[in-house]
mmCIF file of C-alpha atoms in Angstrom:
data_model
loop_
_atom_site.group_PDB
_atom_site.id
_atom_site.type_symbol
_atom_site.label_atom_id
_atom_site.label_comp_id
_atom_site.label_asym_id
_atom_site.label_seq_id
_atom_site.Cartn_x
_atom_site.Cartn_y
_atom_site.Cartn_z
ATOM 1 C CA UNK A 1 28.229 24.220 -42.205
ATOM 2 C CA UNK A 2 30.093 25.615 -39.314
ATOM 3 C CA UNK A 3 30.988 22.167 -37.964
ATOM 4 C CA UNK A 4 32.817 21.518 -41.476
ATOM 5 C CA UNK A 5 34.460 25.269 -40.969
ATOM 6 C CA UNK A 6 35.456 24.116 -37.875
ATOM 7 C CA UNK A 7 37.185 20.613 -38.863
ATOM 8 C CA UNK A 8 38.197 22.500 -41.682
ATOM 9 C CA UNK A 9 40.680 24.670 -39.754
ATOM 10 C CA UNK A 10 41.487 22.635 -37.317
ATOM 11 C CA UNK A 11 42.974 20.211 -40.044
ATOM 12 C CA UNK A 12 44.780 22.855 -41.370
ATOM 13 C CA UNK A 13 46.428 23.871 -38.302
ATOM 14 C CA UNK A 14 47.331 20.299 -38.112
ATOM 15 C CA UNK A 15 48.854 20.144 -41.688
ATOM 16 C CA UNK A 16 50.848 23.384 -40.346
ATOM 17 C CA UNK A 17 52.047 21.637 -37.326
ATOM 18 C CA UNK A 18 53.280 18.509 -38.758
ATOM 19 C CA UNK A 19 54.788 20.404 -41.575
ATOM 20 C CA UNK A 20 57.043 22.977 -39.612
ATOM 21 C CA UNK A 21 57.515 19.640 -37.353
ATOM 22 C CA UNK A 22 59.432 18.348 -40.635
ATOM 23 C CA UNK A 23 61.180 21.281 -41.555
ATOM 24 C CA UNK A 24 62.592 21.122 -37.736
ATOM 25 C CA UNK A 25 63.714 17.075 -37.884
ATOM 26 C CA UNK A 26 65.706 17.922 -41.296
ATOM 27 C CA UNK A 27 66.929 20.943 -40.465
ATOM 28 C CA UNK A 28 68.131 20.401 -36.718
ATOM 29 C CA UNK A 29 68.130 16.776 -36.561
ATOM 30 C CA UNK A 30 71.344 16.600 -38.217
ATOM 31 C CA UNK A 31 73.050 19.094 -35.762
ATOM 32 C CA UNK A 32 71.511 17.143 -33.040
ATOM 33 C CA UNK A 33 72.518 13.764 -34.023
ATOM 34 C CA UNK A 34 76.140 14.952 -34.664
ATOM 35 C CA UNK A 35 76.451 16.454 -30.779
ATOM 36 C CA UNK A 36 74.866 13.247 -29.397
ATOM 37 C CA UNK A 37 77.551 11.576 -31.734
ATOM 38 C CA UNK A 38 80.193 13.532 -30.323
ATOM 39 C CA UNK A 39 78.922 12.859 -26.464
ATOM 40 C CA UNK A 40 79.083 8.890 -27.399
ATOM 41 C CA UNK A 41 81.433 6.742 -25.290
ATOM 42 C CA UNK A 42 84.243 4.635 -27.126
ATOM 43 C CA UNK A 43 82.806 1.547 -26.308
ATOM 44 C CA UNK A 44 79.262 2.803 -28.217
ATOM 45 C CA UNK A 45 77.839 2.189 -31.441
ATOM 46 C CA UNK A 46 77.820 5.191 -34.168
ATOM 47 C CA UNK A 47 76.029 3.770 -36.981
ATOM 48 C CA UNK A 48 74.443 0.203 -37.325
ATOM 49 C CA UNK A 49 71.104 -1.304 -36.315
ATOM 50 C CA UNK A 50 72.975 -1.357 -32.475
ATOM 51 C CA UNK A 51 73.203 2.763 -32.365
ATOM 52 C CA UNK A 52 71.411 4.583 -30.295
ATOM 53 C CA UNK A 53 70.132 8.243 -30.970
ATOM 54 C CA UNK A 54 71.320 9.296 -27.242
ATOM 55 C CA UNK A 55 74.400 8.494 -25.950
ATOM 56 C CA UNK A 56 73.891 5.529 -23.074
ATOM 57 C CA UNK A 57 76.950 6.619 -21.246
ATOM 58 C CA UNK A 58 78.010 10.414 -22.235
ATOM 59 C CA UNK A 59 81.330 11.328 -22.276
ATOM 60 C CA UNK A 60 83.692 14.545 -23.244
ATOM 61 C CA UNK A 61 86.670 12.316 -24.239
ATOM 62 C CA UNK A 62 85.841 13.371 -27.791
ATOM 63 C CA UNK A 63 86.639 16.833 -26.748
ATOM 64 C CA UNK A 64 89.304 16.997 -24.699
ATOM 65 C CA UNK A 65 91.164 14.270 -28.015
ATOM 66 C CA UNK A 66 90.139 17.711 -30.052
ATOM 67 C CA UNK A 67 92.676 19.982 -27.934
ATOM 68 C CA UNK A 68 95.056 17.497 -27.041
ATOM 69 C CA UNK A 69 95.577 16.892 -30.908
ATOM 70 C CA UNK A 70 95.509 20.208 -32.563
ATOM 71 C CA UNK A 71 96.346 23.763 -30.749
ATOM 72 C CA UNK A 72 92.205 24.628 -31.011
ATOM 73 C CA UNK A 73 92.734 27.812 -29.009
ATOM 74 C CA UNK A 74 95.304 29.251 -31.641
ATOM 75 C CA UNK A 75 92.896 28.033 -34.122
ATOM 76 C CA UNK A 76 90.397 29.925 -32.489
ATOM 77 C CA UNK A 77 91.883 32.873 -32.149
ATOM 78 C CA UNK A 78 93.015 33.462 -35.645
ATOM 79 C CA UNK A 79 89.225 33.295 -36.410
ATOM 80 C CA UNK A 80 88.731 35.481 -34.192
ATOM 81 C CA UNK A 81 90.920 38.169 -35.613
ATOM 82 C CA UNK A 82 90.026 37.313 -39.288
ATOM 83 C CA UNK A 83 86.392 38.259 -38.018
ATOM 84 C CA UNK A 84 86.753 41.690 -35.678
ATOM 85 C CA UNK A 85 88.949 42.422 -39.366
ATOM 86 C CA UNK A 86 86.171 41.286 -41.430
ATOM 87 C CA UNK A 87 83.282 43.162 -39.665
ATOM 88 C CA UNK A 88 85.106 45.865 -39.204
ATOM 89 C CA UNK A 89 85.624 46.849 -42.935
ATOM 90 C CA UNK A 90 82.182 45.329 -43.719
ATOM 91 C CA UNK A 91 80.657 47.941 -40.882
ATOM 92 C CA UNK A 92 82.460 50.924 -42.329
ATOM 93 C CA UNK A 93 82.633 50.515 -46.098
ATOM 94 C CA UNK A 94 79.530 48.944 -47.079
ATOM 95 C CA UNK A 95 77.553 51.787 -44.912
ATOM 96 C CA UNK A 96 79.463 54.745 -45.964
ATOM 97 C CA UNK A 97 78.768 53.582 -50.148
ATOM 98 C CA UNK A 98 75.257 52.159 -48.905
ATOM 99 C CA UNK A 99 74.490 56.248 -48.242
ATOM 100 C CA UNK A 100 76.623 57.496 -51.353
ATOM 101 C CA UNK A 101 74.419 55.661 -53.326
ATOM 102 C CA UNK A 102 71.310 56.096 -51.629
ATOM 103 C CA UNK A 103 71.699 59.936 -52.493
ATOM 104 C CA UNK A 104 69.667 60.666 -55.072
ATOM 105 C CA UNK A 105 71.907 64.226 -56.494
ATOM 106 C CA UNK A 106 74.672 61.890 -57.444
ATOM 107 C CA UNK A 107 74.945 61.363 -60.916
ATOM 108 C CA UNK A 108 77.462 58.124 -60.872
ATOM 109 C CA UNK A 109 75.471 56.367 -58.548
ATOM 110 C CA UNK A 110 73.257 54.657 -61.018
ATOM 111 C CA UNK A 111 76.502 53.430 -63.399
ATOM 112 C CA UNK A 112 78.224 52.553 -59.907
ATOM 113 C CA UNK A 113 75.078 50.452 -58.845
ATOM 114 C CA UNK A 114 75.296 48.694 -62.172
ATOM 115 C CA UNK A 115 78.983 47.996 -61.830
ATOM 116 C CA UNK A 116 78.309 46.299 -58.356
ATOM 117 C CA UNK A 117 75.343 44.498 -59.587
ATOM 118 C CA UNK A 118 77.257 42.745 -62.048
ATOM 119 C CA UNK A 119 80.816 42.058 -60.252
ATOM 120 C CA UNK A 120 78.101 39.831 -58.286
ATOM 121 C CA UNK A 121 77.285 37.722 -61.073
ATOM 122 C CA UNK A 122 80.908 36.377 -61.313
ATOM 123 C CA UNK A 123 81.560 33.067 -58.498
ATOM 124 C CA UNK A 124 84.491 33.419 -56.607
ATOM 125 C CA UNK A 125 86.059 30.533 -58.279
ATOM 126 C CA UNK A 126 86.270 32.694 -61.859
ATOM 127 C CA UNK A 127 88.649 34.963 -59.646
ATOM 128 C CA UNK A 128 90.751 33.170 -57.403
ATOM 129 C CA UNK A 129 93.802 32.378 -59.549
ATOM 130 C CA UNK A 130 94.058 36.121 -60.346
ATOM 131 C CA UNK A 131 93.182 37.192 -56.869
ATOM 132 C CA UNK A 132 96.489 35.322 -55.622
ATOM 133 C CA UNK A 133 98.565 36.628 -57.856
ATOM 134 C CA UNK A 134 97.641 40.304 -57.083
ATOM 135 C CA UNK A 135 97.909 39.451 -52.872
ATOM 136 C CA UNK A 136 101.187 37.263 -53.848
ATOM 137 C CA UNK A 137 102.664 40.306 -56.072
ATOM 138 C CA UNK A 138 101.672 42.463 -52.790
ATOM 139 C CA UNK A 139 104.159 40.111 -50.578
ATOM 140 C CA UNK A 140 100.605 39.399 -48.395
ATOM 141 C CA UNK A 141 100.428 35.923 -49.253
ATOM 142 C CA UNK A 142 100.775 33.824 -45.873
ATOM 143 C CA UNK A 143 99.079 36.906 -44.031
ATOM 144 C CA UNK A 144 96.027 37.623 -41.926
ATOM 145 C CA UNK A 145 95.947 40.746 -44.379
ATOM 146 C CA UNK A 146 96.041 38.445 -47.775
ATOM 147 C CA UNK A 147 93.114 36.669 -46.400
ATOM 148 C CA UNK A 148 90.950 39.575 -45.381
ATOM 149 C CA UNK A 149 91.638 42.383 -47.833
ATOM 150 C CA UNK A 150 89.711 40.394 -50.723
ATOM 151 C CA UNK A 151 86.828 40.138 -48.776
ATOM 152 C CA UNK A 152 86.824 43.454 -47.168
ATOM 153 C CA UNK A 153 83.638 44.512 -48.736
ATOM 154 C CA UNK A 154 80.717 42.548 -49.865
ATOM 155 C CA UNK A 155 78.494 43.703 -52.600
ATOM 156 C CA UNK A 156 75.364 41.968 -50.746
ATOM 157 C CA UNK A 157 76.479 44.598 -47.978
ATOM 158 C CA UNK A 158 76.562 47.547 -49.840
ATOM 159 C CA UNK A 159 72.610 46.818 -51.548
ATOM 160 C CA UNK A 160 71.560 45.931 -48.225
ATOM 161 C CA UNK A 161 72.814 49.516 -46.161
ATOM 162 C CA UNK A 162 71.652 51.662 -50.095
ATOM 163 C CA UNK A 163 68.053 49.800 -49.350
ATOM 164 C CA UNK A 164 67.919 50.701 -45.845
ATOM 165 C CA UNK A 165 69.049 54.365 -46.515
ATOM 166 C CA UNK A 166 66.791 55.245 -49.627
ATOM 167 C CA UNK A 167 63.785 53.811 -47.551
ATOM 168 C CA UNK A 168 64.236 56.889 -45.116
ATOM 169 C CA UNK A 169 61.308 59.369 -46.302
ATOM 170 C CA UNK A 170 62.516 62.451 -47.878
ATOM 171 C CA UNK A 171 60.477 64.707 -45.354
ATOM 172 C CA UNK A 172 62.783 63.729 -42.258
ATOM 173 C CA UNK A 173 65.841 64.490 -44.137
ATOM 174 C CA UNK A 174 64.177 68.012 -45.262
ATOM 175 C CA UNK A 175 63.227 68.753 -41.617
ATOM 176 C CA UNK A 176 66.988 67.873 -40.651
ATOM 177 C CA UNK A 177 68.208 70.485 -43.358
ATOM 178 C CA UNK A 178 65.374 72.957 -42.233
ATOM 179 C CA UNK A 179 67.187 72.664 -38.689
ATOM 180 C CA UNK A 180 70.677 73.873 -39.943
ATOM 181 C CA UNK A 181 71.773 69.946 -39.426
ATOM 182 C CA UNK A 182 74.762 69.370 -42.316
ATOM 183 C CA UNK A 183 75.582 66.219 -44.046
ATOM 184 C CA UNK A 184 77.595 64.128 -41.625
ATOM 185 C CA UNK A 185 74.950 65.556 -38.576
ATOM 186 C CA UNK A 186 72.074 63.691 -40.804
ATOM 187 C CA UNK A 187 74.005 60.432 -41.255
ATOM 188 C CA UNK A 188 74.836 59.940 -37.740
ATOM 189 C CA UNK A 189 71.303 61.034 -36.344
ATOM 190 C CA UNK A 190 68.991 60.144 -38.861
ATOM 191 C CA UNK A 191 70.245 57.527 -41.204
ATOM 192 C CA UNK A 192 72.893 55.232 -38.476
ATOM 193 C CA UNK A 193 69.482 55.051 -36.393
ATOM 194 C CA UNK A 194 67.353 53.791 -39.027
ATOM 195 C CA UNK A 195 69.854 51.380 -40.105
ATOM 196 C CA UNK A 196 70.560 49.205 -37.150
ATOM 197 C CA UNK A 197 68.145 46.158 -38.005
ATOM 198 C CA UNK A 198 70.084 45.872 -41.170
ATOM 199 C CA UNK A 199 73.781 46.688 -39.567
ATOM 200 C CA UNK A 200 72.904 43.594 -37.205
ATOM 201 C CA UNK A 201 72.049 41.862 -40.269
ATOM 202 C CA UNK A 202 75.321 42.597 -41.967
ATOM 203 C CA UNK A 203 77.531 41.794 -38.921
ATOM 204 C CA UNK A 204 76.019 38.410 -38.803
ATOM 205 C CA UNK A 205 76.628 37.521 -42.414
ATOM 206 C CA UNK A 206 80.158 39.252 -42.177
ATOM 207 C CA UNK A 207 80.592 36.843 -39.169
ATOM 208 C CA UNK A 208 79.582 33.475 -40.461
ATOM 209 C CA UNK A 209 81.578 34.127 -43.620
ATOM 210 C CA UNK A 210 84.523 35.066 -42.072
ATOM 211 C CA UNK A 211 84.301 32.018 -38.994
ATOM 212 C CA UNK A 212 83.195 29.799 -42.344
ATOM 213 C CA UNK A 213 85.585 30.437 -44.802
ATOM 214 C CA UNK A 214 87.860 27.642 -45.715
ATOM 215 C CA UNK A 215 89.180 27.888 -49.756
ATOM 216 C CA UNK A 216 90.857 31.522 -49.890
ATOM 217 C CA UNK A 217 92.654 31.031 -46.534
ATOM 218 C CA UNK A 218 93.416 27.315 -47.800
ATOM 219 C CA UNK A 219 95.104 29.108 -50.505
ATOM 220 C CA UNK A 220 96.987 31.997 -49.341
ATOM 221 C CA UNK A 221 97.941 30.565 -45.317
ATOM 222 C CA UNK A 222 100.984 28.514 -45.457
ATOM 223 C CA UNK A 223 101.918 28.732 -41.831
ATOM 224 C CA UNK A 224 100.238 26.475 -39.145
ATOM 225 C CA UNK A 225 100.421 29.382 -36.702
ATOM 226 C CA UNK A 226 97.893 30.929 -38.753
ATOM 227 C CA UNK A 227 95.583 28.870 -39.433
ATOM 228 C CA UNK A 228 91.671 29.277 -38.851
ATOM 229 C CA UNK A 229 89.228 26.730 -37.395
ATOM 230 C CA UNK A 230 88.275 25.879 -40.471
ATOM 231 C CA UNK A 231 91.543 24.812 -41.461
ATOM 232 C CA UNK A 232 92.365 23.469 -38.273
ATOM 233 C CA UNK A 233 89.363 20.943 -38.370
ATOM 234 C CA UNK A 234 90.427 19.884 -41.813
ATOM 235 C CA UNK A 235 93.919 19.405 -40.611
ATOM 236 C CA UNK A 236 92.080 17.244 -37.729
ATOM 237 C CA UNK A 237 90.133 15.432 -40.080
ATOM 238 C CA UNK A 238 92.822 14.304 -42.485
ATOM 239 C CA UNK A 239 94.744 13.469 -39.343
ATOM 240 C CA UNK A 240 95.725 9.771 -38.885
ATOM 241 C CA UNK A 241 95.166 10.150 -35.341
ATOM 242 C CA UNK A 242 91.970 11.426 -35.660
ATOM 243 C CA UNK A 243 90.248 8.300 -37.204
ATOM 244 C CA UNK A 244 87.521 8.574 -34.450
ATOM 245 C CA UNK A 245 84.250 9.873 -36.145
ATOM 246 C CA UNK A 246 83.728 11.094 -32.392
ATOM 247 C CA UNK A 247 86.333 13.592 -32.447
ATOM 248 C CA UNK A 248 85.648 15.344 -36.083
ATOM 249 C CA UNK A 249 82.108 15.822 -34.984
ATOM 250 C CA UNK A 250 83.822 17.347 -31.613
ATOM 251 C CA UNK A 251 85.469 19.610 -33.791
ATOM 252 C CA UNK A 252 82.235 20.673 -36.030
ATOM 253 C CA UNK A 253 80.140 21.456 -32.746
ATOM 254 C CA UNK A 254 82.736 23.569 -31.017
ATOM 255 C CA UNK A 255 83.187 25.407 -34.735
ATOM 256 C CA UNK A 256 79.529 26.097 -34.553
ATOM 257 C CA UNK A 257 78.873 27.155 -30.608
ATOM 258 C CA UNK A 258 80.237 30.802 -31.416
ATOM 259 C CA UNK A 259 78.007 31.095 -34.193
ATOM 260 C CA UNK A 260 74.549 29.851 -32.726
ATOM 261 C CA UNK A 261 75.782 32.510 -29.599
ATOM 262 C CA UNK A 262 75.887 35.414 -31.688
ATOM 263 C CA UNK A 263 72.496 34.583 -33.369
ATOM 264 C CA UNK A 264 70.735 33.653 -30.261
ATOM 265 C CA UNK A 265 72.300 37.153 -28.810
ATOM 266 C CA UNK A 266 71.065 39.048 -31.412
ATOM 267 C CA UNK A 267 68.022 37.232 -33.425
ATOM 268 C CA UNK A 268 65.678 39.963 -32.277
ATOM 269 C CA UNK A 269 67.632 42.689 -34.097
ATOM 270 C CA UNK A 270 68.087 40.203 -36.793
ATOM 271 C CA UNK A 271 64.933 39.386 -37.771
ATOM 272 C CA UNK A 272 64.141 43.435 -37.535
ATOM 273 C CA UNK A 273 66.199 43.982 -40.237
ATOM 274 C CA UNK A 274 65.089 41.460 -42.665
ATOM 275 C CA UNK A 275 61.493 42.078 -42.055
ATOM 276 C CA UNK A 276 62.017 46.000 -42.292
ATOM 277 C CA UNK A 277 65.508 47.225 -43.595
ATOM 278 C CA UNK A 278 64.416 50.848 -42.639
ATOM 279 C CA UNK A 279 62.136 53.206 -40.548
ATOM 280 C CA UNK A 280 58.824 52.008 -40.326
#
């Protein structure tokens, strides 16, 4: 009977194995067969019964087609700004009404909490015409500003900081008050503290949306000199010059490096917050 226990988990660790093994092939197999793609020579096969899965004679032609074609490092840095704008606002705005409504003696929080449940039910795309209008009737159209101030604060934000603040225990807060400590003295020693797993959290998401985002500044950005990455590889891939599968999966790894940075940098913190969202 033991002997059968024995098999019996050992199979199941190998069920376990070969599973996560498959989650890992379709999840980064992709990502790796698009950089390998990217690090092909000219004279090597991309597709067909003759390609290889590793490039046979590596080269960063791909890349250096990538700057040569389109200014990447404007590119680049327009994301950049769009994001420091992005996180910025989501940092501030989402904490400060993530404690508003985490405090209990306010009597509008619960028809406030409502409200922002429900303005998340509605896609972007139900908005967007509308949305213009207002930034183009604001003369911000063809802005960094147009393309931030829409997105300036996330709903998903706000629930995440008003979790992470109401899951403080009402005893700490009461010792605080005990100890003469006023309102803004409790939020930036007691609550900001508690809340770092899940500000890490909401920088990341503010991040990859912002570094992501390709419709709204697709809609207001006229000028090239303003364009994101995300635009910028579009304008690469609809390029005549860029026919080269080689150099629009250039263009899609350098989009990604910055992000798989940050998360590497900060996946401890990351994972904190989602497992937690509070004081433990």
């Amino acid at each position: 009977m033991t002997w059968w226990y024995a098999r019996g988990r050992q199979r199941a660790v190998v069920v376990r194995y070969v599973l996560l093994l498959l989650v890992l092939a379709i999840s980064v197999g992709p990502l790796l067969w698009q950089l390998f793609s990217s690090l092909k020579g000219s004279e090597e096969a991309l597709f067909g019964s003759e390609a290889t899965f590793l490039p046979q004679d590596p080269s960063l032609a791909a890349y250096r087609t990538v700057f040569e074609q389109v200014p990447m490092a404007q590119y680049i840095r327009n994301s950049l700004i769009m994001c420091a704008l992005t996180i910025g606002s989501q940092v501030v705005f989402p904490t400060l009404a993530g404690y508003m409504l985490s405090r209990r003696h306010w009597r509008g929080r619960s028809g406030f909490y409502s409200l922002l449940i429900v303005s998340m039910m509605f896609p972007f795309e139900s908005i967007m015409v509308s949305l213009y209008m207002q930034i183009r009737d604001m003369s911000l159209d063809n802005t960094f500003v147009g393309v931030w101030l829409p997105g300036a604060i996330a709903a998903v934000n706000v629930l995440i900081m008003r979790a992470t603040f109401a899951a403080v225990p009402d005893e700490i807060e009461d010792a605080a008050m005990l100890d003469g400590a006023d309102e803004w003295r409790r939020f930036f020693r007691l609550y900001l503290p508690a809340a770092k797993g899940s500000l890490v959290v909401v920088v990341i998401n503010s991040f990859i949306a912002a570094w992501d985002d390709f419709l709204w500044p697709f809609i207001v950005l006229r000028s090239e000199e303003l364009y994101t990455l995300s635009l910028g590889l579009a304008r690469l891939a609809a390029s005549s010059l860029s026919f080269d599968p080689r150099v629009i999966m250039a263009g899609s790894i350098i989009a990604i490096v910055p992000i798989m940075v940050l998360f590497i940098a900060v996946q401890r913190y990351f994972f904190k917050g989602v497992e937690s969202g509070a004081i433990k």
